Each structure stands twice: as structure tokens, then as C-alpha cells.
């Protein structure tokens, strides 16, 4: 009990990696998360588009840390940090507000959607961040097809079969491609009154091209692939309005009953808890060792950290969070053992990947650029390897093989649908 206490807020890629890396040190670790599971967000779009089941991409944090005997897991929603008293304040359901003392604190709370000051878009254009979001989006997509099958009015049916994805980054591209696969391959035989192959998918990007984090030739290849799959790619047009009838883009109204948001993120409220400097996206500006200015015992890692390297902000990707988690643990280790501090944090870029429907991905690593099936094979392998538990890896692998052979999806379920709605919109369900 007298061992130094490291509290980690957030069991995502960053927090969980830090907890694992601290395993061999003489410290107590408490990992606190508002969810009981670690979520593999890169495959969230596959839950949203009915390919995978929630349990295939989420692992109970307790199970992941089962063998880490000095680690405790707390299910709680952190609401603040009193840095002067070295306490984390969290809300724990029926137990109400609680406090937790720490010697070292690692904040890894990630980001949330940003609607760029247009919070009124949110009810009409859900984003993807949690398992609840993914099942909600899945409900919306599948319900739209059901409503279209019932609808007799041609214009309304057309609107029900129009899907708009806002944001041409990897998540938007992956979602648009997966909806196209769903409509044109997986469900094409299943309806009697509608032809799901006539579904319209519109991918809207405000910038000049999709996949801005990739080179131009790979972005062009991905655009070509999406168009071949029947996705309309509209670049250089910002969405001006979104309501329950659809969107207005570049002054043109598009009637579409399902609009999905993949356009922007902002940091969780960690900067406000810590009174720390933040960037424009609300992420905490950390020092070279990932600690917070004037608070050497507090580290901020992963998506919620703003870290500049070679004049550019590091991207919000899993590899950055994983490497930061390991680095924060190394700094704590050096302090505990009175060793020399490790060199300043430096991100080793492991490359960029985005999948565009089945059998096609784009990959960029240094000078290597790949598109098509080879990139997709690499994408599949990496995604399976990085799932948290062996049973998840086996299950996702088998599901993909099954879907590859049969064209069938893993989880085409509408959960807790409010049947009274004729609009095809459903109530939000938890998972
Ligand atoms: C749809 C989607 C697709 C993506 N695809 C890719 C991809 O293909 N490749 C890639 O590299 N990256 C991808 N990313 C980004 C990647 O998932 C993130 O960079 C990574 O998850 C960041 O890890 P993190 O630990 O910083 O935060 P997260 O993984 O987001 O974890 C944050 C954790 O903190 C918890 N938390 C938040 N607030 C509180 C609170 N107040 N109290 C308690 N707990 C809290 C959350 O429940 C969560 O478990 C994707 C992200 C999304 C959303």
C-alpha cells in the first residue's frame, strides 16, 4: 500500500498501454474509465455498418488487466482534477462523487466530436466515437432501408435511400465505402420493393480533396475507387445546413434522411480540469516529456495531447497514443529509480492506412505507397493484431473470412428501434 500511486484516466489506446508498461514497476496503478471496456475505434465503422458485433471490437478493461496484480480498475466518470491536492474527482453512479489521491497522474481521455460551433447539427448527424454511437448509427442506416421498403412515395423513398457522410478523412471514407458495400452487395437480394443497389451515397468534404493526411495520388486512387463503388465524392463544398430533411451543400439542398458526421473532433475537458494551456482544438499542450507545464507529476497523452514535432502537430491516431503511453511510463520509471530521464518524446511514424470498401485500402509509409488489395491485406493483418484480446482476434478474423466468402454481414440488427417513427430514425440504444 505504500507504493507510489499512478492514476490513469482513460482506458483507450494511450491509457491501457501506459498501464501495461507500468506493470513491472513498484507502483500501484488505478485506471479509471467511464466505460467498462477498451474500444478498438478503428473498427467502429464496421459495427456501424453491420459487419461486426460490438463485442468483437471491445474488451472489458478488467479482463485486459487481469494479470496486472497491482492494477485496479474503477468504473467512473471523471469530472475534475484538483492538482494542488493531487486528487482526481469522479462520479461513480450510486456512490456519488468520489476522490482518488495520486502521486502521478496520466490523462488519456481522448477527443469527442466537434460540430465547429454548430451543435444544432448533432441530433441530425451523429458521429462515431463510442459503441453506443455505432449501434445508434447502425440502427439509423438499417432503419432507413426498412422505411424505404414501406414507403410508396417515390421522392420520400429516394430521400430514405440517400446517405450523406460529412467529412472526407479516413473515417468518412471508410463509412461511405462500407455503406456502399452494404447496399450493393450484402443486402441486394433481401428487399422486394426497393433495389438497394440504387442507394445514393454522398461523401462531402470541405477541403479540396479527401484523405488530406495522404499523398495526392493515394487520395486520387481512393476517390476513383469510391466513385467506382457508386459513391458521389463532393470536395470543396462545406455543409451549410443539416436538418431532418437532409443537408445543404454549396447552396444546393440534398434530400437525405441519414446524415453521418465524420468531420471534426475536439479535446475532452482535460485542459480545463488541469488549468493547462490548450490549442485551438482544446487539446492540452504538453512539454517534451508529455508532462503539463508546472506539473511534472501530470502527463497528458494520446488524442487529448497537443504535441508538435518537426513543426507539425502529431495526428490523432492510435500509434501516437500507444507510443505516448509507453513514454509516460518510461519517464515515471526513471523518476522512481532516480535514473537519468529518457530522451524527449519523439513519434516514430508507422504509416497511414485507410480502407475503401472490401479488398481495397491505401497505405503510405515513408516513400512506400500502396493501393488496392495488397494494402487491404496489410490493413486487415494490422487491425487484427492490435485487437486487445486473442478471442477478439480469432472472432474478427473468422467473421471477415466468412463475409469474404459469402458476402454476408455479422450483425444486421436494429436494436431497440422505436417502430412508431415513420422517418426511419430510431431511439439511441446502448449497445
Ligand atoms: C471512428 C474512428 C476511427 C478511427 N480509425 C483509426 C484508424 O484507422 N487508425 C488509427 O490509427 N486511428 C484511428 N482512430 C483514432 C484512434 O482511435 C485514436 O487516435 C485513439 O483511440 C486515441 O487513443 P486515446 O487513448 O488518446 O483515446 P481513446 O482511445 O479515445 O480513449 C479515451 C478513453 O477515455 C475515456 N474517458 C473519456 N473521458 C472520460 C472521463 N471524463 N472519465 C472517465 N473516462 C473517460 C473513454 O471512455 C475512453 O475509454 C479512429 C478514431 C475513430 C473515432
Short mmCIF file of C-alpha atoms and ligand atoms in Angstrom, two decimals:
data_model
loop_
_atom_site.label_atom_id
_atom_site.label_comp_id
_atom_site.label_asym_id
_atom_site.label_seq_id
_atom_site.Cartn_x
_atom_site.Cartn_y
_atom_site.Cartn_z
CA UNK A 1 0.00 0.00 0.00
CA UNK A 2 2.96 2.34 0.47
CA UNK A 3 3.95 2.08 -3.15
CA UNK A 4 3.59 5.26 -5.22
CA UNK A 5 0.15 5.52 -6.78
CA UNK A 6 -0.27 6.17 -10.51
CA UNK A 7 -3.79 7.08 -11.57
CA UNK A 8 -4.64 6.79 -15.26
CA UNK A 9 -7.78 8.43 -16.61
CA UNK A 10 -8.96 6.65 -19.75
CA UNK A 11 -8.60 3.04 -20.87
CA UNK A 12 -8.19 3.75 -24.59
CA UNK A 13 -5.02 3.05 -26.56
CA UNK A 14 -2.92 5.52 -24.56
CA UNK A 15 -4.13 4.76 -21.03
CA UNK A 16 -4.14 1.00 -21.41
CA UNK A 17 -0.65 0.97 -22.93
CA UNK A 18 0.65 3.07 -20.03
CA UNK A 19 -0.98 0.70 -17.51
CA UNK A 20 0.61 -2.31 -19.20
CA UNK A 21 4.01 -0.62 -19.36
CA UNK A 22 3.89 0.18 -15.62
CA UNK A 23 3.33 -3.47 -14.78
CA UNK A 24 6.96 -4.26 -13.97
CA UNK A 25 7.44 -1.17 -11.76
CA UNK A 26 6.96 -0.93 -7.99
CA UNK A 27 3.81 1.20 -8.26
CA UNK A 28 0.09 0.80 -7.64
CA UNK A 29 -1.95 1.65 -10.70
CA UNK A 30 -5.59 2.72 -10.79
CA UNK A 31 -7.17 3.02 -14.21
CA UNK A 32 -10.45 4.88 -14.22
CA UNK A 33 -12.79 4.96 -17.21
CA UNK A 34 -16.44 5.87 -17.70
CA UNK A 35 -16.82 2.75 -19.88
CA UNK A 36 -16.02 -0.75 -18.65
CA UNK A 37 -14.33 -1.59 -21.93
CA UNK A 38 -11.40 -0.70 -24.10
CA UNK A 39 -12.72 0.12 -27.55
CA UNK A 40 -10.90 -0.52 -30.81
CA UNK A 41 -12.14 2.62 -32.53
CA UNK A 42 -10.56 1.93 -35.94
CA UNK A 43 -13.16 -0.82 -36.49
CA UNK A 44 -16.09 1.13 -35.09
CA UNK A 45 -17.33 1.87 -38.60
CA UNK A 46 -17.71 -1.90 -39.15
CA UNK A 47 -20.09 -2.11 -36.17
CA UNK A 48 -21.97 0.93 -37.52
CA UNK A 49 -22.35 -0.76 -40.91
CA UNK A 50 -23.33 -4.16 -39.53
CA UNK A 51 -20.18 -6.11 -40.40
CA UNK A 52 -19.05 -6.75 -36.81
CA UNK A 53 -20.74 -7.11 -33.44
CA UNK A 54 -19.86 -4.69 -30.61
CA UNK A 55 -18.20 -7.44 -28.53
CA UNK A 56 -15.78 -8.19 -31.34
CA UNK A 57 -14.07 -4.81 -31.03
CA UNK A 58 -14.43 -4.03 -27.32
CA UNK A 59 -12.67 -5.77 -24.43
CA UNK A 60 -13.51 -5.46 -20.72
CA UNK A 61 -10.69 -3.41 -19.20
CA UNK A 62 -10.67 -5.65 -16.11
CA UNK A 63 -10.03 -8.66 -18.30
CA UNK A 64 -7.24 -6.94 -20.21
CA UNK A 65 -5.51 -6.04 -16.92
CA UNK A 66 -6.37 -9.32 -15.16
CA UNK A 67 -2.73 -10.36 -14.74
CA UNK A 68 -1.52 -6.96 -13.63
CA UNK A 69 -1.86 -7.64 -9.91
CA UNK A 70 -1.10 -4.12 -8.72
CA UNK A 71 -3.62 -2.57 -11.10
CA UNK A 72 -7.14 -1.64 -10.05
CA UNK A 73 -9.93 -0.68 -12.40
CA UNK A 74 -12.57 1.87 -11.43
CA UNK A 75 -15.73 2.50 -13.41
CA UNK A 76 -16.31 6.22 -13.02
CA UNK A 77 -16.78 9.44 -14.90
CA UNK A 78 -14.02 11.92 -14.08
CA UNK A 79 -15.34 15.42 -13.61
CA UNK A 80 -12.24 17.26 -12.41
CA UNK A 81 -8.72 17.21 -11.03
CA UNK A 82 -7.53 19.14 -8.01
CA UNK A 83 -3.91 19.37 -8.96
CA UNK A 84 -2.90 21.22 -5.76
CA UNK A 85 -4.19 18.35 -3.59
CA UNK A 86 -3.23 15.68 -6.14
CA UNK A 87 -6.74 14.33 -6.33
CA UNK A 88 -8.96 13.11 -9.13
CA UNK A 89 -12.68 13.77 -8.70
CA UNK A 90 -15.06 11.36 -10.32
CA UNK A 91 -18.68 10.39 -10.30
CA UNK A 92 -19.37 6.73 -9.58
CA UNK A 93 -23.07 6.07 -10.14
CA UNK A 94 -24.95 5.40 -6.90
CA UNK A 95 -21.81 6.07 -4.83
CA UNK A 96 -21.91 9.69 -6.00
CA UNK A 97 -18.84 11.88 -6.10
CA UNK A 98 -15.56 10.27 -5.09
CA UNK A 99 -11.95 11.36 -4.82
CA UNK A 100 -8.79 9.47 -5.57
CA UNK A 101 -5.29 10.51 -4.41
CA UNK A 102 -2.39 10.16 -6.79
CA UNK A 103 1.37 10.58 -6.88
CA UNK A 104 1.46 10.55 -10.67
CA UNK A 105 -1.46 11.20 -12.99
CA UNK A 106 -1.76 10.17 -16.63
CA UNK A 107 -4.65 11.76 -18.51
CA UNK A 108 -5.69 9.86 -21.65
CA UNK A 109 -9.29 10.89 -22.19
CA UNK A 110 -9.24 11.23 -25.97
CA UNK A 111 -11.40 13.54 -28.04
CA UNK A 112 -15.08 13.99 -28.83
CA UNK A 113 -16.97 15.19 -31.91
CA UNK A 114 -16.80 18.82 -32.83
CA UNK A 115 -19.52 20.43 -34.91
CA UNK A 116 -17.47 23.61 -35.31
CA UNK A 117 -19.90 25.72 -33.33
CA UNK A 118 -22.98 24.16 -34.98
CA UNK A 119 -24.20 21.99 -32.11
CA UNK A 120 -27.65 22.11 -33.72
CA UNK A 121 -26.34 19.66 -36.37
CA UNK A 122 -25.72 16.94 -33.79
CA UNK A 123 -29.22 15.43 -33.47
CA UNK A 124 -29.42 15.03 -37.25
CA UNK A 125 -25.84 13.95 -37.93
CA UNK A 126 -24.47 11.54 -35.32
CA UNK A 127 -20.76 10.84 -35.20
CA UNK A 128 -18.81 7.72 -34.30
CA UNK A 129 -16.86 7.58 -31.09
CA UNK A 130 -18.40 5.02 -28.73
CA UNK A 131 -20.11 1.64 -29.05
CA UNK A 132 -23.40 3.43 -28.29
CA UNK A 133 -22.74 5.75 -31.26
CA UNK A 134 -22.01 2.79 -33.53
CA UNK A 135 -25.18 0.89 -32.65
CA UNK A 136 -27.18 4.10 -32.98
CA UNK A 137 -25.74 4.71 -36.46
CA UNK A 138 -26.36 1.05 -37.38
CA UNK A 139 -30.00 1.46 -36.29
CA UNK A 140 -30.31 4.58 -38.42
CA UNK A 141 -28.80 3.02 -41.53
CA UNK A 142 -30.76 -0.24 -41.34
CA UNK A 143 -33.99 1.55 -40.39
CA UNK A 144 -33.70 3.80 -43.44
CA UNK A 145 -33.76 0.74 -45.72
CA UNK A 146 -36.76 -0.68 -43.84
CA UNK A 147 -38.63 2.63 -44.10
CA UNK A 148 -37.81 2.86 -47.81
CA UNK A 149 -39.26 -0.62 -48.35
CA UNK A 150 -42.53 0.55 -46.75
CA UNK A 151 -42.62 3.96 -48.45
CA UNK A 152 -44.81 4.37 -51.52
CA UNK A 153 -43.96 7.98 -52.36
CA UNK A 154 -41.07 7.99 -54.84
CA UNK A 155 -39.40 11.22 -53.63
CA UNK A 156 -39.58 10.15 -49.99
CA UNK A 157 -38.23 6.74 -50.85
CA UNK A 158 -35.36 8.37 -52.71
CA UNK A 159 -34.57 10.52 -49.66
CA UNK A 160 -34.62 7.43 -47.44
CA UNK A 161 -32.15 5.76 -49.78
CA UNK A 162 -29.81 8.76 -49.74
CA UNK A 163 -26.96 8.70 -47.22
CA UNK A 164 -24.74 11.70 -46.66
CA UNK A 165 -21.37 11.34 -44.94
CA UNK A 166 -19.82 14.64 -43.87
CA UNK A 167 -16.01 14.65 -43.73
CA UNK A 168 -13.54 13.04 -46.14
CA UNK A 169 -10.92 11.86 -43.64
CA UNK A 170 -10.30 8.12 -43.12
CA UNK A 171 -13.47 7.64 -41.02
CA UNK A 172 -15.72 9.32 -43.61
CA UNK A 173 -14.12 7.37 -46.45
CA UNK A 174 -14.44 4.08 -44.55
CA UNK A 175 -18.07 4.75 -43.67
CA UNK A 176 -19.03 5.74 -47.22
CA UNK A 177 -17.32 2.67 -48.67
CA UNK A 178 -18.92 0.35 -46.14
CA UNK A 179 -22.44 1.73 -46.74
CA UNK A 180 -21.88 1.21 -50.48
CA UNK A 181 -20.88 -2.43 -49.83
CA UNK A 182 -23.86 -2.92 -47.56
CA UNK A 183 -26.32 -1.59 -50.15
CA UNK A 184 -24.80 -3.01 -53.30
CA UNK A 185 -23.53 -6.38 -52.12
CA UNK A 186 -24.72 -7.60 -48.73
CA UNK A 187 -28.40 -6.60 -48.93
CA UNK A 188 -29.08 -6.60 -52.65
CA UNK A 189 -31.26 -9.76 -52.55
CA UNK A 190 -33.14 -9.02 -49.35
CA UNK A 191 -35.82 -6.46 -50.20
CA UNK A 192 -38.80 -6.89 -52.50
CA UNK A 193 -39.94 -3.33 -53.27
CA UNK A 194 -36.68 -1.44 -53.33
CA UNK A 195 -33.47 -2.07 -55.19
CA UNK A 196 -30.80 -1.31 -52.61
CA UNK A 197 -28.21 -1.04 -55.39
CA UNK A 198 -29.80 2.30 -56.33
CA UNK A 199 -28.85 3.75 -52.95
CA UNK A 200 -27.18 7.15 -53.23
CA UNK A 201 -24.15 7.80 -51.03
CA UNK A 202 -22.73 11.30 -50.95
CA UNK A 203 -19.38 11.99 -49.31
CA UNK A 204 -18.95 15.71 -48.63
CA UNK A 205 -15.55 17.23 -47.90
CA UNK A 206 -14.94 20.94 -47.37
CA UNK A 207 -11.27 20.74 -48.39
CA UNK A 208 -10.00 20.34 -51.95
CA UNK A 209 -9.68 16.54 -51.66
CA UNK A 210 -10.45 13.58 -49.44
CA UNK A 211 -7.80 11.94 -47.22
CA UNK A 212 -5.74 15.10 -46.67
CA UNK A 213 -3.26 13.18 -44.49
CA UNK A 214 -2.33 11.01 -47.50
CA UNK A 215 -0.39 11.94 -50.62
CA UNK A 216 -2.37 13.31 -53.56
CA UNK A 217 -2.00 10.23 -55.73
CA UNK A 218 -3.35 7.91 -53.00
CA UNK A 219 -6.23 10.29 -52.29
CA UNK A 220 -6.99 10.29 -56.04
CA UNK A 221 -6.88 6.47 -56.08
CA UNK A 222 -9.29 6.31 -53.14
CA UNK A 223 -11.60 8.82 -54.84
CA UNK A 224 -11.60 6.71 -58.00
CA UNK A 225 -12.36 3.58 -56.02
CA UNK A 226 -15.24 5.24 -54.16
CA UNK A 227 -16.71 6.53 -57.42
CA UNK A 228 -16.45 3.06 -58.92
CA UNK A 229 -18.44 1.81 -55.95
CA UNK A 230 -21.14 4.38 -56.70
CA UNK A 231 -20.23 6.95 -54.04
CA UNK A 232 -20.56 10.63 -55.08
CA UNK A 233 -17.49 12.44 -53.79
CA UNK A 234 -18.06 16.19 -53.44
CA UNK A 235 -14.91 18.10 -52.44
CA UNK A 236 -14.53 21.83 -51.88
CA UNK A 237 -18.05 22.12 -50.51
CA UNK A 238 -18.79 22.75 -46.88
CA UNK A 239 -22.08 21.63 -45.39
CA UNK A 240 -24.10 24.76 -44.61
CA UNK A 241 -27.21 23.28 -43.01
CA UNK A 242 -28.36 19.92 -41.69
CA UNK A 243 -31.87 19.11 -40.56
CA UNK A 244 -34.20 16.12 -40.58
CA UNK A 245 -34.82 16.56 -44.32
CA UNK A 246 -31.18 16.42 -45.36
CA UNK A 247 -28.30 18.82 -45.97
CA UNK A 248 -27.48 21.98 -47.88
CA UNK A 249 -24.09 21.83 -49.54
CA UNK A 250 -22.68 24.67 -51.65
CA UNK A 251 -26.14 26.25 -51.80
CA UNK A 252 -27.75 23.03 -53.08
CA UNK A 253 -30.28 21.15 -50.94
CA UNK A 254 -29.88 17.37 -50.88
CA UNK A 255 -32.79 15.37 -49.52
CA UNK A 256 -31.30 12.57 -47.43
CA UNK A 257 -32.70 11.02 -44.29
CA UNK A 258 -29.43 9.65 -42.94
CA UNK A 259 -26.59 12.08 -42.38
CA UNK A 260 -23.43 10.94 -40.59
CA UNK A 261 -20.77 13.21 -39.13
CA UNK A 262 -17.08 12.41 -39.57
CA UNK A 263 -15.80 15.94 -39.87
CA UNK A 264 -14.11 17.11 -36.71
CA UNK A 265 -13.02 16.46 -33.16
CA UNK A 266 -12.10 18.47 -30.09
CA UNK A 267 -10.22 17.55 -26.93
CA UNK A 268 -12.05 16.27 -23.86
CA UNK A 269 -12.31 18.82 -21.00
CA UNK A 270 -8.93 17.77 -19.57
CA UNK A 271 -7.30 21.15 -20.23
CA UNK A 272 -9.98 22.84 -18.11
CA UNK A 273 -9.53 20.30 -15.27
CA UNK A 274 -5.80 20.95 -15.22
CA UNK A 275 -5.87 24.69 -15.96
CA UNK A 276 -3.31 23.84 -18.63
CA UNK A 277 -2.57 25.63 -21.92
CA UNK A 278 -4.58 24.28 -24.82
CA UNK A 279 -4.57 24.53 -28.59
CA UNK A 280 -7.48 25.65 -30.77
CA UNK A 281 -8.99 22.17 -30.72
CA UNK A 282 -8.96 22.17 -26.90
CA UNK A 283 -6.09 19.70 -26.58
CA UNK A 284 -3.57 20.10 -23.77
CA UNK A 285 -0.20 21.48 -24.87
CA UNK A 286 2.34 19.19 -23.26
CA UNK A 287 6.07 19.51 -22.68
CA UNK A 288 8.82 17.46 -24.34
CA UNK A 289 8.33 14.66 -21.77
CA UNK A 290 4.49 14.77 -22.12
CA UNK A 291 4.03 16.43 -18.75
CA UNK A 292 1.93 19.52 -18.17
CA UNK A 293 3.79 22.85 -17.67
CA UNK A 294 4.49 23.38 -13.94
CA UNK A 295 3.00 19.98 -13.08
CA UNK A 296 5.78 17.44 -13.64
CA UNK A 297 3.70 14.70 -11.97
CA UNK A 298 0.86 15.03 -14.51
CA UNK A 299 1.15 13.59 -18.01
CA UNK A 300 -1.31 14.03 -20.85
CA UNK A 301 -1.13 11.52 -23.70
CA UNK A 302 -2.92 10.37 -26.84
CA UNK A 303 -5.56 12.31 -28.75
CA UNK A 304 -6.10 14.83 -25.96
CA UNK A 305 -2.43 15.91 -26.04
CA UNK A 306 -1.19 18.56 -28.46
CA UNK A 307 2.44 17.80 -29.33
CA UNK A 308 4.39 19.45 -32.09
CA UNK A 309 7.15 17.59 -33.89
CA UNK A 310 9.12 18.94 -36.88
CA UNK A 311 6.79 21.94 -36.99
CA UNK A 312 3.62 19.83 -37.25
CA UNK A 313 1.05 18.68 -34.73
CA UNK A 314 1.05 14.94 -34.28
CA UNK A 315 -2.10 13.34 -35.71
CA UNK A 316 -4.83 11.82 -33.55
CA UNK A 317 -4.06 8.21 -34.37
CA UNK A 318 -3.67 5.07 -32.32
CA UNK A 319 0.11 4.79 -32.82
CA UNK A 320 0.69 8.23 -31.31
CA UNK A 321 -1.37 7.24 -28.25
CA UNK A 322 0.43 3.88 -27.89
CA UNK A 323 3.89 5.43 -28.13
CA UNK A 324 2.96 8.24 -25.73
CA UNK A 325 1.60 5.71 -23.22
CA UNK A 326 4.91 3.84 -23.25
CA UNK A 327 6.89 7.06 -22.98
CA UNK A 328 4.95 8.41 -19.98
CA UNK A 329 5.57 5.08 -18.19
CA UNK A 330 9.30 5.36 -19.01
CA UNK A 331 9.50 8.88 -17.55
CA UNK A 332 7.79 7.71 -14.34
CA UNK A 333 10.14 4.74 -14.14
CA UNK A 334 13.21 6.98 -14.45
CA UNK A 335 11.91 9.28 -11.71
CA UNK A 336 11.13 6.39 -9.36
CA UNK A 337 14.50 4.76 -9.88
CA UNK A 338 16.37 8.09 -9.84
CA UNK A 339 17.69 7.32 -13.31
CA UNK A 340 18.50 9.85 -15.99
CA UNK A 341 15.28 10.91 -17.76
CA UNK A 342 14.65 9.32 -21.15
CA UNK A 343 15.22 11.47 -24.26
CA UNK A 344 12.34 13.82 -25.16
CA UNK A 345 9.31 12.11 -26.69
CA UNK A 346 9.70 11.56 -30.40
CA UNK A 347 6.99 9.93 -32.51
CA UNK A 348 8.08 7.21 -34.89
CA UNK A 349 5.68 7.35 -37.80
CA UNK A 350 4.49 3.84 -38.62
CA UNK A 351 2.44 4.90 -41.62
CA UNK A 352 -1.06 5.74 -42.66
CA UNK A 353 -3.83 3.35 -43.72
CA UNK A 354 -7.43 3.77 -44.84
CA UNK A 355 -9.78 1.15 -46.20
CA UNK A 356 -12.17 1.80 -49.08
CA UNK A 357 -14.78 -0.95 -49.13
CA UNK A 358 -13.91 -4.61 -49.38
CA UNK A 359 -10.49 -5.64 -50.73
CA UNK A 360 -9.17 -2.13 -51.20
CA UNK A 361 -7.09 0.14 -49.00
CA UNK A 362 -4.47 2.84 -49.34
CA UNK A 363 -1.23 2.67 -47.42
CA UNK A 364 1.55 5.21 -47.04
CA UNK A 365 4.72 4.67 -45.09
CA UNK A 366 7.69 6.93 -45.82
CA UNK A 367 8.19 6.60 -49.55
CA UNK A 368 6.15 3.43 -49.81
CA UNK A 369 2.73 3.96 -51.33
CA UNK A 370 0.35 1.10 -51.96
CA UNK A 371 -3.25 0.91 -53.01
CA UNK A 372 -5.64 -1.94 -53.70
CA UNK A 373 -5.59 -5.50 -52.45
CA UNK A 374 -2.01 -5.61 -51.02
CA UNK A 375 -2.74 -2.55 -48.88
CA UNK A 376 -6.01 -4.11 -47.78
CA UNK A 377 -4.20 -7.32 -46.75
CA UNK A 378 -1.77 -5.27 -44.62
CA UNK A 379 -4.69 -3.27 -43.17
CA UNK A 380 -6.54 -6.46 -42.20
CA UNK A 381 -3.50 -8.03 -40.58
CA UNK A 382 -2.60 -4.93 -38.56
CA UNK A 383 -6.16 -4.42 -37.36
CA UNK A 384 -6.46 -8.00 -36.21
CA UNK A 385 -3.08 -7.92 -34.44
CA UNK A 386 -3.91 -4.79 -32.48
CA UNK A 387 -7.20 -6.04 -31.05
CA UNK A 388 -6.85 -6.29 -27.27
CA UNK A 389 -7.68 -9.98 -26.64
CA UNK A 390 -6.93 -13.23 -28.53
CA UNK A 391 -10.62 -14.22 -28.69
CA UNK A 392 -11.41 -10.91 -30.44
CA UNK A 393 -8.66 -11.52 -32.98
CA UNK A 394 -9.95 -15.01 -33.76
CA UNK A 395 -13.55 -13.87 -33.94
CA UNK A 396 -12.90 -10.89 -36.25
CA UNK A 397 -10.67 -12.99 -38.49
CA UNK A 398 -13.34 -15.71 -38.86
CA UNK A 399 -16.07 -13.11 -39.44
CA UNK A 400 -14.06 -11.46 -42.20
CA UNK A 401 -13.31 -14.78 -43.89
CA UNK A 402 -17.00 -15.73 -43.67
CA UNK A 403 -18.10 -12.38 -45.10
CA UNK A 404 -15.45 -12.54 -47.80
CA UNK A 405 -16.70 -15.94 -48.95
CA UNK A 406 -20.46 -15.43 -48.53
CA UNK A 407 -20.88 -11.62 -48.79
CA UNK A 408 -22.90 -11.82 -45.55
CA UNK A 409 -22.55 -9.45 -42.61
CA UNK A 410 -22.08 -10.27 -38.94
CA UNK A 411 -24.68 -8.18 -37.17
CA UNK A 412 -27.53 -6.74 -39.20
CA UNK A 413 -29.68 -5.96 -36.20
CA UNK A 414 -31.85 -2.98 -35.38
CA UNK A 415 -31.70 -2.76 -31.60
CA UNK A 416 -34.42 -1.06 -29.53
CA UNK A 417 -35.99 0.51 -32.57
CA UNK A 418 -38.95 2.82 -31.91
CA UNK A 419 -41.30 1.42 -34.52
CA UNK A 420 -43.72 4.34 -34.21
CA UNK A 421 -41.35 6.63 -36.13
CA UNK A 422 -42.08 6.74 -39.85
CA UNK A 423 -38.96 8.74 -40.55
CA UNK A 424 -36.67 5.80 -40.08
CA UNK A 425 -34.99 7.48 -37.13
CA UNK A 426 -34.59 5.34 -34.07
CA UNK A 427 -34.06 5.84 -30.40
CA UNK A 428 -30.47 5.70 -29.15
CA UNK A 429 -29.58 2.38 -27.65
CA UNK A 430 -26.67 1.46 -25.51
CA UNK A 431 -25.06 -1.37 -27.37
C1 LIG B 1 -14.31 6.11 -35.88
C2 LIG B 1 -12.83 6.21 -35.63
C3 LIG B 1 -11.94 5.56 -36.49
C4 LIG B 1 -10.57 5.63 -36.27
N1 LIG B 1 -9.73 4.96 -37.11
C5 LIG B 1 -8.41 4.96 -36.87
C6 LIG B 1 -7.51 4.22 -37.69
O1 LIG B 1 -7.92 3.57 -38.64
N2 LIG B 1 -6.18 4.23 -37.37
C7 LIG B 1 -5.71 4.94 -36.30
O2 LIG B 1 -4.50 4.90 -36.03
N3 LIG B 1 -6.52 5.66 -35.52
C8 LIG B 1 -7.85 5.70 -35.78
N4 LIG B 1 -8.70 6.42 -34.97
C9 LIG B 1 -8.11 7.24 -33.90
C10 LIG B 1 -7.73 6.40 -32.71
O3 LIG B 1 -8.78 5.55 -32.36
C11 LIG B 1 -7.36 7.35 -31.58
O4 LIG B 1 -6.24 8.08 -32.00
C12 LIG B 1 -7.05 6.62 -30.31
O5 LIG B 1 -8.16 5.90 -29.86
C13 LIG B 1 -6.59 7.60 -29.24
O6 LIG B 1 -6.37 6.93 -28.05
P1 LIG B 1 -6.57 7.67 -26.66
O7 LIG B 1 -6.12 6.70 -25.63
O8 LIG B 1 -5.95 9.00 -26.71
O9 LIG B 1 -8.12 7.94 -26.55
P2 LIG B 1 -9.34 6.94 -26.67
O10 LIG B 1 -8.95 5.67 -27.32
O11 LIG B 1 -10.43 7.74 -27.28
O12 LIG B 1 -9.71 6.60 -25.16
C14 LIG B 1 -10.20 7.56 -24.27
C15 LIG B 1 -10.80 6.82 -23.10
O13 LIG B 1 -11.06 7.77 -22.09
C16 LIG B 1 -12.32 7.51 -21.53
N5 LIG B 1 -12.83 8.78 -20.99
C17 LIG B 1 -13.04 9.93 -21.67
N6 LIG B 1 -13.48 10.89 -20.85
C18 LIG B 1 -13.56 10.33 -19.61
C19 LIG B 1 -13.97 10.81 -18.34
N7 LIG B 1 -14.37 12.07 -18.16
N8 LIG B 1 -13.94 9.96 -17.30
C20 LIG B 1 -13.56 8.67 -17.46
N9 LIG B 1 -13.16 8.17 -18.64
C21 LIG B 1 -13.15 8.99 -19.70
C22 LIG B 1 -13.16 6.98 -22.68
O14 LIG B 1 -14.25 6.20 -22.21
C23 LIG B 1 -12.11 6.15 -23.42
O15 LIG B 1 -12.07 4.81 -22.98
C24 LIG B 1 -10.08 6.36 -35.17
C25 LIG B 1 -10.96 7.02 -34.31
C26 LIG B 1 -12.34 6.93 -34.53
C27 LIG B 1 -13.29 7.63 -33.59
#
